Amino acid sequence: MGEPMASAVFLRAAVALTGRFPALAGIDLDVAPGEIVVLEGPNGAGKTSVLRACAGLLPVTGGEALILGHDLRRHPAAVRRHVGMLGHAAALYDELSVVENVRFAVRAAGAAVDGIDPALDRLGLVGRLRRTTVARLSAGQRRRVALAVLVARRPLLWLLDEPHAALDADARTLLGEVVTEASTDGATVLLASHEPEASLPLADRVVSLAGGRTVGERSLSRRGPDSAPVEMAPADLAPVETAVADTATASPVPFVVGDVHVA
């Protein structure tokens, strides 16, 4: 194995535009592997833009942007196999059943299918519910299906945009457990939320945004004094050149389970 990767997410003076508007206006953000970081700030602060940029959905046009060792400015598609994003709305196929949706998303992303059944069990999607079409599900159940995709795929970077939306108290508790388990297994989590009472108990650190920039941060020491930092070696990731070649020759890989699918 090579040297452990210092940062899972590294943005330095990063700029990203939405049209002519600077959605990110020189943001600095450094997230360690295995860390859970909550992004806070008012509407328009840049929280969703950070997540979309890290997913390769929003082009970074200035500064530095390294995600899982990949340079987003040079190879934005290279991170897609290693990143999972949950947006505001679960982008699922209404005519497919719960299990069919999860199986399709996992296979399309090139992930192993042996994690599907455990993921469905973990999210409480059991019995007849697995065979129910998504069109018949409540908003909270749809959210659970989208989360099951992430759990089954095991991405190295989780990007969660208002993940507590539409979830009842029990489902919120379950979400917290799932996110913590992912971090313990080595995944890095970036979570944008307007609900501090739900998100802060999960966090190692909170980063405050305003106007597309970082304006403050504080540590919450979730892990406690005896916890060792999680290390991730570059050898655990596909090389940039290989990942870029794969995206040029393989079938499109939907990797976002909220708002949109990206090829």
mmCIF file of C-alpha atoms in Angstrom:
data_model
loop_
_atom_site.group_PDB
_atom_site.id
_atom_site.type_symbol
_atom_site.label_atom_id
_atom_site.label_comp_id
_atom_site.label_asym_id
_atom_site.label_seq_id
_atom_site.Cartn_x
_atom_site.Cartn_y
_atom_site.Cartn_z
ATOM 1 C CA MET A 1 0.000 0.000 0.000
ATOM 2 C CA GLY A 2 1.087 3.566 -0.628
ATOM 3 C CA GLU A 3 1.184 6.427 1.822
ATOM 4 C CA PRO A 4 -2.176 7.219 3.443
ATOM 5 C CA MET A 5 -4.096 9.956 1.671
ATOM 6 C CA ALA A 6 -3.956 13.167 3.707
ATOM 7 C CA SER A 7 -7.338 14.519 2.578
ATOM 8 C CA ALA A 8 -10.459 12.932 1.157
ATOM 9 C CA VAL A 9 -11.731 16.382 0.180
ATOM 10 C CA PHE A 10 -9.351 19.260 -0.467
ATOM 11 C CA LEU A 11 -10.644 22.580 -1.802
ATOM 12 C CA ARG A 12 -8.383 25.593 -1.818
ATOM 13 C CA ALA A 13 -9.675 28.929 -3.133
ATOM 14 C CA ALA A 14 -12.076 26.861 -5.259
ATOM 15 C CA VAL A 15 -14.430 28.716 -7.580
ATOM 16 C CA ALA A 16 -17.523 27.288 -9.282
ATOM 17 C CA LEU A 17 -20.036 29.184 -11.355
ATOM 18 C CA THR A 18 -23.740 28.670 -11.936
ATOM 19 C CA GLY A 19 -24.158 30.622 -15.127
ATOM 20 C CA ARG A 20 -22.307 33.841 -14.283
ATOM 21 C CA PHE A 21 -23.065 33.568 -10.567
ATOM 22 C CA PRO A 22 -20.240 32.346 -8.282
ATOM 23 C CA ALA A 23 -21.879 29.493 -6.396
ATOM 24 C CA LEU A 24 -18.469 28.883 -4.769
ATOM 25 C CA ALA A 25 -16.381 32.012 -4.390
ATOM 26 C CA GLY A 26 -12.934 30.841 -3.331
ATOM 27 C CA ILE A 27 -13.916 28.248 -0.741
ATOM 28 C CA ASP A 28 -11.365 26.423 1.427
ATOM 29 C CA LEU A 29 -12.283 22.994 2.800
ATOM 30 C CA ASP A 30 -10.103 20.127 4.009
ATOM 31 C CA VAL A 31 -11.764 16.877 5.124
ATOM 32 C CA ALA A 32 -9.819 13.891 6.419
ATOM 33 C CA PRO A 33 -10.632 10.310 5.378
ATOM 34 C CA GLY A 34 -13.298 8.841 7.635
ATOM 35 C CA GLU A 35 -14.378 12.229 8.964
ATOM 36 C CA ILE A 36 -18.020 13.326 9.228
ATOM 37 C CA VAL A 37 -18.344 17.026 8.481
ATOM 38 C CA VAL A 38 -21.597 18.979 8.639
ATOM 39 C CA LEU A 39 -21.961 22.038 6.416
ATOM 40 C CA GLU A 40 -24.148 24.764 7.876
ATOM 41 C CA GLY A 41 -25.289 28.139 6.668
ATOM 42 C CA PRO A 42 -28.341 30.002 5.372
ATOM 43 C CA ASN A 43 -29.990 29.326 2.042
ATOM 44 C CA GLY A 44 -27.615 30.336 -0.727
ATOM 45 C CA ALA A 45 -24.528 29.886 1.440
ATOM 46 C CA GLY A 46 -23.107 27.256 -0.917
ATOM 47 C CA LYS A 47 -23.806 24.004 0.954
ATOM 48 C CA THR A 48 -25.429 22.164 -1.946
ATOM 49 C CA SER A 49 -22.907 23.653 -4.368
ATOM 50 C CA VAL A 50 -20.043 22.151 -2.350
ATOM 51 C CA LEU A 51 -21.671 18.716 -2.519
ATOM 52 C CA ARG A 52 -22.354 19.007 -6.236
ATOM 53 C CA ALA A 53 -18.802 20.151 -6.918
ATOM 54 C CA CYS A 54 -17.375 17.223 -4.928
ATOM 55 C CA ALA A 55 -19.570 14.872 -6.976
ATOM 56 C CA GLY A 56 -18.295 16.294 -10.247
ATOM 57 C CA LEU A 57 -21.685 17.804 -11.081
ATOM 58 C CA LEU A 58 -20.673 21.455 -10.740
ATOM 59 C CA PRO A 59 -17.465 22.309 -12.631
ATOM 60 C CA VAL A 60 -14.711 23.895 -10.570
ATOM 61 C CA THR A 61 -13.230 26.664 -12.687
ATOM 62 C CA GLY A 62 -10.651 28.144 -10.324
ATOM 63 C CA GLY A 63 -8.427 27.229 -7.419
ATOM 64 C CA GLU A 64 -7.640 23.660 -6.364
ATOM 65 C CA ALA A 65 -10.093 20.774 -5.987
ATOM 66 C CA LEU A 66 -8.892 17.270 -5.113
ATOM 67 C CA ILE A 67 -11.474 14.597 -4.279
ATOM 68 C CA LEU A 68 -10.177 11.192 -3.173
ATOM 69 C CA GLY A 69 -6.885 12.062 -4.824
ATOM 70 C CA HIS A 70 -8.480 13.011 -8.158
ATOM 71 C CA ASP A 71 -8.115 16.493 -9.612
ATOM 72 C CA LEU A 72 -11.659 17.705 -10.309
ATOM 73 C CA ARG A 73 -10.489 20.422 -12.663
ATOM 74 C CA ARG A 74 -8.669 17.947 -14.900
ATOM 75 C CA HIS A 75 -10.690 14.737 -14.472
ATOM 76 C CA PRO A 76 -14.123 15.466 -12.953
ATOM 77 C CA ALA A 77 -15.505 12.084 -14.040
ATOM 78 C CA ALA A 78 -12.795 10.120 -12.252
ATOM 79 C CA VAL A 79 -14.478 10.324 -8.842
ATOM 80 C CA ARG A 80 -17.857 8.969 -9.910
ATOM 81 C CA ARG A 81 -17.307 5.329 -9.063
ATOM 82 C CA HIS A 82 -16.211 6.290 -5.556
ATOM 83 C CA VAL A 83 -18.811 8.931 -4.675
ATOM 84 C CA GLY A 84 -22.474 8.606 -3.713
ATOM 85 C CA MET A 85 -24.778 11.596 -3.385
ATOM 86 C CA LEU A 86 -28.209 11.782 -1.811
ATOM 87 C CA GLY A 87 -30.005 14.910 -2.982
ATOM 88 C CA HIS A 88 -33.258 16.535 -1.952
ATOM 89 C CA ALA A 89 -35.407 14.092 -3.914
ATOM 90 C CA ALA A 90 -34.780 10.376 -4.300
ATOM 91 C CA ALA A 91 -34.289 9.725 -8.029
ATOM 92 C CA LEU A 92 -35.882 6.298 -8.253
ATOM 93 C CA TYR A 93 -37.875 4.510 -10.934
ATOM 94 C CA ASP A 94 -41.549 4.446 -9.947
ATOM 95 C CA GLU A 95 -42.378 1.377 -12.030
ATOM 96 C CA LEU A 96 -39.654 -0.760 -10.442
ATOM 97 C CA SER A 97 -39.896 -2.452 -7.071
ATOM 98 C CA VAL A 98 -37.729 -1.523 -4.104
ATOM 99 C CA VAL A 99 -35.279 -4.371 -4.667
ATOM 100 C CA GLU A 100 -35.221 -3.789 -8.436
ATOM 101 C CA ASN A 101 -34.318 -0.130 -7.920
ATOM 102 C CA VAL A 102 -31.464 -0.949 -5.565
ATOM 103 C CA ARG A 103 -30.188 -3.796 -7.742
ATOM 104 C CA PHE A 104 -30.251 -1.602 -10.853
ATOM 105 C CA ALA A 105 -28.376 1.260 -9.187
ATOM 106 C CA VAL A 106 -25.739 -1.009 -7.660
ATOM 107 C CA ARG A 107 -25.082 -2.898 -10.894
ATOM 108 C CA ALA A 108 -25.006 0.307 -12.955
ATOM 109 C CA ALA A 109 -22.361 1.692 -10.609
ATOM 110 C CA GLY A 110 -20.238 -1.421 -11.005
ATOM 111 C CA ALA A 111 -20.499 -2.318 -7.313
ATOM 112 C CA ALA A 112 -20.773 -5.827 -5.894
ATOM 113 C CA VAL A 113 -24.339 -7.118 -5.566
ATOM 114 C CA ASP A 114 -23.641 -9.050 -2.372
ATOM 115 C CA GLY A 115 -24.341 -5.925 -0.337
ATOM 116 C CA ILE A 116 -27.910 -5.497 -1.579
ATOM 117 C CA ASP A 117 -29.777 -7.804 0.805
ATOM 118 C CA PRO A 118 -27.886 -6.628 3.915
ATOM 119 C CA ALA A 119 -28.523 -2.995 2.905
ATOM 120 C CA LEU A 120 -32.254 -3.588 2.474
ATOM 121 C CA ASP A 121 -32.384 -5.338 5.834
ATOM 122 C CA ARG A 122 -30.450 -2.529 7.512
ATOM 123 C CA LEU A 123 -32.888 0.093 6.200
ATOM 124 C CA GLY A 124 -35.938 -1.920 7.254
ATOM 125 C CA LEU A 125 -36.985 -2.679 3.679
ATOM 126 C CA VAL A 126 -38.089 -6.242 4.309
ATOM 127 C CA GLY A 127 -40.864 -8.696 3.437
ATOM 128 C CA ARG A 128 -43.493 -7.593 0.964
ATOM 129 C CA LEU A 129 -42.118 -4.063 0.991
ATOM 130 C CA ARG A 130 -39.153 -5.210 -1.106
ATOM 131 C CA ARG A 131 -41.504 -6.226 -3.911
ATOM 132 C CA THR A 132 -43.601 -3.054 -3.720
ATOM 133 C CA THR A 133 -43.227 -0.606 -6.587
ATOM 134 C CA VAL A 134 -41.659 2.698 -5.610
ATOM 135 C CA ALA A 135 -44.723 4.564 -6.915
ATOM 136 C CA ARG A 136 -46.668 3.190 -3.930
ATOM 137 C CA LEU A 137 -44.157 4.258 -1.285
ATOM 138 C CA SER A 138 -44.349 7.205 1.070
ATOM 139 C CA ALA A 139 -41.722 9.956 0.899
ATOM 140 C CA GLY A 140 -39.967 8.505 3.932
ATOM 141 C CA GLN A 141 -39.892 5.010 2.437
ATOM 142 C CA ARG A 142 -38.468 6.377 -0.803
ATOM 143 C CA ARG A 143 -35.752 8.057 1.242
ATOM 144 C CA ARG A 144 -34.920 4.706 2.824
ATOM 145 C CA VAL A 145 -34.592 3.111 -0.615
ATOM 146 C CA ALA A 146 -32.175 5.830 -1.721
ATOM 147 C CA LEU A 147 -30.130 5.297 1.440
ATOM 148 C CA ALA A 148 -30.133 1.548 0.811
ATOM 149 C CA VAL A 149 -28.429 2.233 -2.526
ATOM 150 C CA LEU A 150 -25.634 4.072 -0.741
ATOM 151 C CA VAL A 151 -25.243 1.363 1.886
ATOM 152 C CA ALA A 152 -25.140 -1.357 -0.774
ATOM 153 C CA ARG A 153 -22.678 0.544 -2.983
ATOM 154 C CA ARG A 154 -20.259 1.427 -0.157
ATOM 155 C CA PRO A 155 -18.873 4.625 -1.755
ATOM 156 C CA LEU A 156 -15.735 6.139 -0.279
ATOM 157 C CA LEU A 157 -17.348 9.584 -0.109
ATOM 158 C CA TRP A 158 -20.950 10.140 1.009
ATOM 159 C CA LEU A 159 -22.518 13.466 0.038
ATOM 160 C CA LEU A 160 -25.801 13.989 1.887
ATOM 161 C CA ASP A 161 -28.027 16.980 1.169
ATOM 162 C CA GLU A 162 -30.701 17.431 3.854
ATOM 163 C CA PRO A 163 -30.790 13.653 4.478
ATOM 164 C CA HIS A 164 -33.232 13.929 7.404
ATOM 165 C CA ALA A 165 -35.983 15.371 5.205
ATOM 166 C CA ALA A 166 -39.191 13.269 5.130
ATOM 167 C CA LEU A 167 -37.892 10.869 7.800
ATOM 168 C CA ASP A 168 -39.742 10.120 11.019
ATOM 169 C CA ALA A 169 -37.982 9.898 14.393
ATOM 170 C CA ASP A 170 -37.121 6.216 14.072
ATOM 171 C CA ALA A 171 -35.792 6.658 10.539
ATOM 172 C CA ARG A 172 -33.672 9.620 11.658
ATOM 173 C CA THR A 173 -32.115 7.499 14.357
ATOM 174 C CA LEU A 174 -31.451 4.774 11.795
ATOM 175 C CA LEU A 175 -29.871 7.293 9.420
ATOM 176 C CA GLY A 176 -27.515 8.390 12.168
ATOM 177 C CA GLU A 177 -26.488 4.808 12.820
ATOM 178 C CA VAL A 178 -25.921 4.117 9.117
ATOM 179 C CA VAL A 179 -23.804 7.245 8.634
ATOM 180 C CA THR A 180 -21.713 6.457 11.707
ATOM 181 C CA GLU A 181 -21.193 2.869 10.517
ATOM 182 C CA ALA A 182 -20.062 4.099 7.100
ATOM 183 C CA SER A 183 -17.511 6.402 8.714
ATOM 184 C CA THR A 184 -16.279 3.615 10.976
ATOM 185 C CA ASP A 185 -15.760 1.478 7.869
ATOM 186 C CA GLY A 186 -13.594 4.222 6.342
ATOM 187 C CA ALA A 187 -16.018 6.342 4.324
ATOM 188 C CA THR A 188 -15.889 10.125 4.468
ATOM 189 C CA VAL A 189 -19.187 11.971 4.931
ATOM 190 C CA LEU A 190 -20.117 15.528 3.962
ATOM 191 C CA LEU A 191 -23.595 16.439 5.195
ATOM 192 C CA ALA A 192 -25.504 19.641 4.479
ATOM 193 C CA SER A 193 -28.359 20.340 6.840
ATOM 194 C CA HIS A 194 -30.711 22.980 8.191
ATOM 195 C CA GLU A 195 -31.492 20.747 11.171
ATOM 196 C CA PRO A 196 -28.665 20.994 13.707
ATOM 197 C CA GLU A 197 -30.495 18.933 16.310
ATOM 198 C CA ALA A 198 -30.407 15.980 13.910
ATOM 199 C CA SER A 199 -27.054 16.497 12.189
ATOM 200 C CA LEU A 200 -24.693 17.775 14.876
ATOM 201 C CA PRO A 201 -24.694 14.589 16.999
ATOM 202 C CA LEU A 202 -23.215 12.784 13.970
ATOM 203 C CA ALA A 203 -20.416 15.241 13.283
ATOM 204 C CA ASP A 204 -16.716 15.375 14.003
ATOM 205 C CA ARG A 205 -16.660 18.949 12.778
ATOM 206 C CA VAL A 206 -19.013 21.694 11.626
ATOM 207 C CA VAL A 207 -18.030 24.078 8.831
ATOM 208 C CA SER A 208 -19.983 27.322 8.418
ATOM 209 C CA LEU A 209 -20.508 28.747 4.937
ATOM 210 C CA ALA A 210 -21.690 32.118 3.654
ATOM 211 C CA GLY A 211 -21.559 33.531 0.156
ATOM 212 C CA GLY A 212 -19.834 30.450 -1.228
ATOM 213 C CA ARG A 213 -16.946 30.679 1.233
ATOM 214 C CA THR A 214 -15.899 29.101 4.513
ATOM 215 C CA VAL A 215 -16.464 31.574 7.346
ATOM 216 C CA GLY A 216 -15.821 29.394 10.387
ATOM 217 C CA GLU A 217 -15.600 25.900 11.806
ATOM 218 C CA ARG A 218 -15.689 24.079 15.120
ATOM 219 C CA SER A 219 -14.781 20.590 16.280
ATOM 220 C CA LEU A 220 -17.328 18.432 18.071
ATOM 221 C CA SER A 221 -14.969 15.521 18.936
ATOM 222 C CA ARG A 222 -17.537 12.848 18.141
ATOM 223 C CA ARG A 223 -14.974 10.045 18.228
ATOM 224 C CA GLY A 224 -13.581 10.752 21.669
ATOM 225 C CA PRO A 225 -9.933 10.848 22.801
ATOM 226 C CA ASP A 226 -9.145 7.194 22.100
ATOM 227 C CA SER A 227 -10.229 7.184 18.467
ATOM 228 C CA ALA A 228 -7.534 6.902 15.829
ATOM 229 C CA PRO A 229 -7.932 8.739 12.502
ATOM 230 C CA VAL A 230 -9.051 6.594 9.587
ATOM 231 C CA GLU A 231 -6.410 6.196 6.887
ATOM 232 C CA MET A 232 -7.110 5.627 3.206
ATOM 233 C CA ALA A 233 -4.315 4.766 0.813
ATOM 234 C CA PRO A 234 -4.281 5.916 -2.807
ATOM 235 C CA ALA A 235 -3.790 2.261 -3.774
ATOM 236 C CA ASP A 236 -7.355 1.616 -2.612
ATOM 237 C CA LEU A 237 -8.630 3.864 -5.412
ATOM 238 C CA ALA A 238 -8.660 3.460 -9.167
ATOM 239 C CA PRO A 239 -5.871 5.494 -10.813
ATOM 240 C CA VAL A 240 -7.066 8.647 -12.513
ATOM 241 C CA GLU A 241 -6.038 7.422 -15.942
ATOM 242 C CA THR A 242 -7.865 4.107 -15.505
ATOM 243 C CA ALA A 243 -11.024 5.737 -14.199
ATOM 244 C CA VAL A 244 -11.130 8.196 -17.080
ATOM 245 C CA ALA A 245 -10.625 5.418 -19.604
ATOM 246 C CA ASP A 246 -13.411 3.395 -18.002
ATOM 247 C CA THR A 247 -15.897 6.240 -18.263
ATOM 248 C CA ALA A 248 -15.115 6.567 -21.942
ATOM 249 C CA THR A 249 -15.735 2.904 -22.762
ATOM 250 C CA ALA A 250 -18.178 1.572 -20.193
ATOM 251 C CA SER A 251 -21.917 2.131 -19.958
ATOM 252 C CA PRO A 252 -23.012 5.347 -18.260
ATOM 253 C CA VAL A 253 -22.754 5.009 -14.502
ATOM 254 C CA PRO A 254 -25.567 6.615 -12.507
ATOM 255 C CA PHE A 255 -24.056 7.391 -9.138
ATOM 256 C CA VAL A 256 -26.354 10.016 -7.681
ATOM 257 C CA VAL A 257 -29.396 8.799 -5.779
ATOM 258 C CA GLY A 258 -31.041 12.148 -5.384
ATOM 259 C CA ASP A 259 -32.213 14.886 -7.768
ATOM 260 C CA VAL A 260 -30.530 13.569 -10.923
ATOM 261 C CA HIS A 261 -28.656 10.651 -12.419
ATOM 262 C CA VAL A 262 -25.339 11.498 -13.997
ATOM 263 C CA ALA A 263 -23.752 9.536 -16.814
#
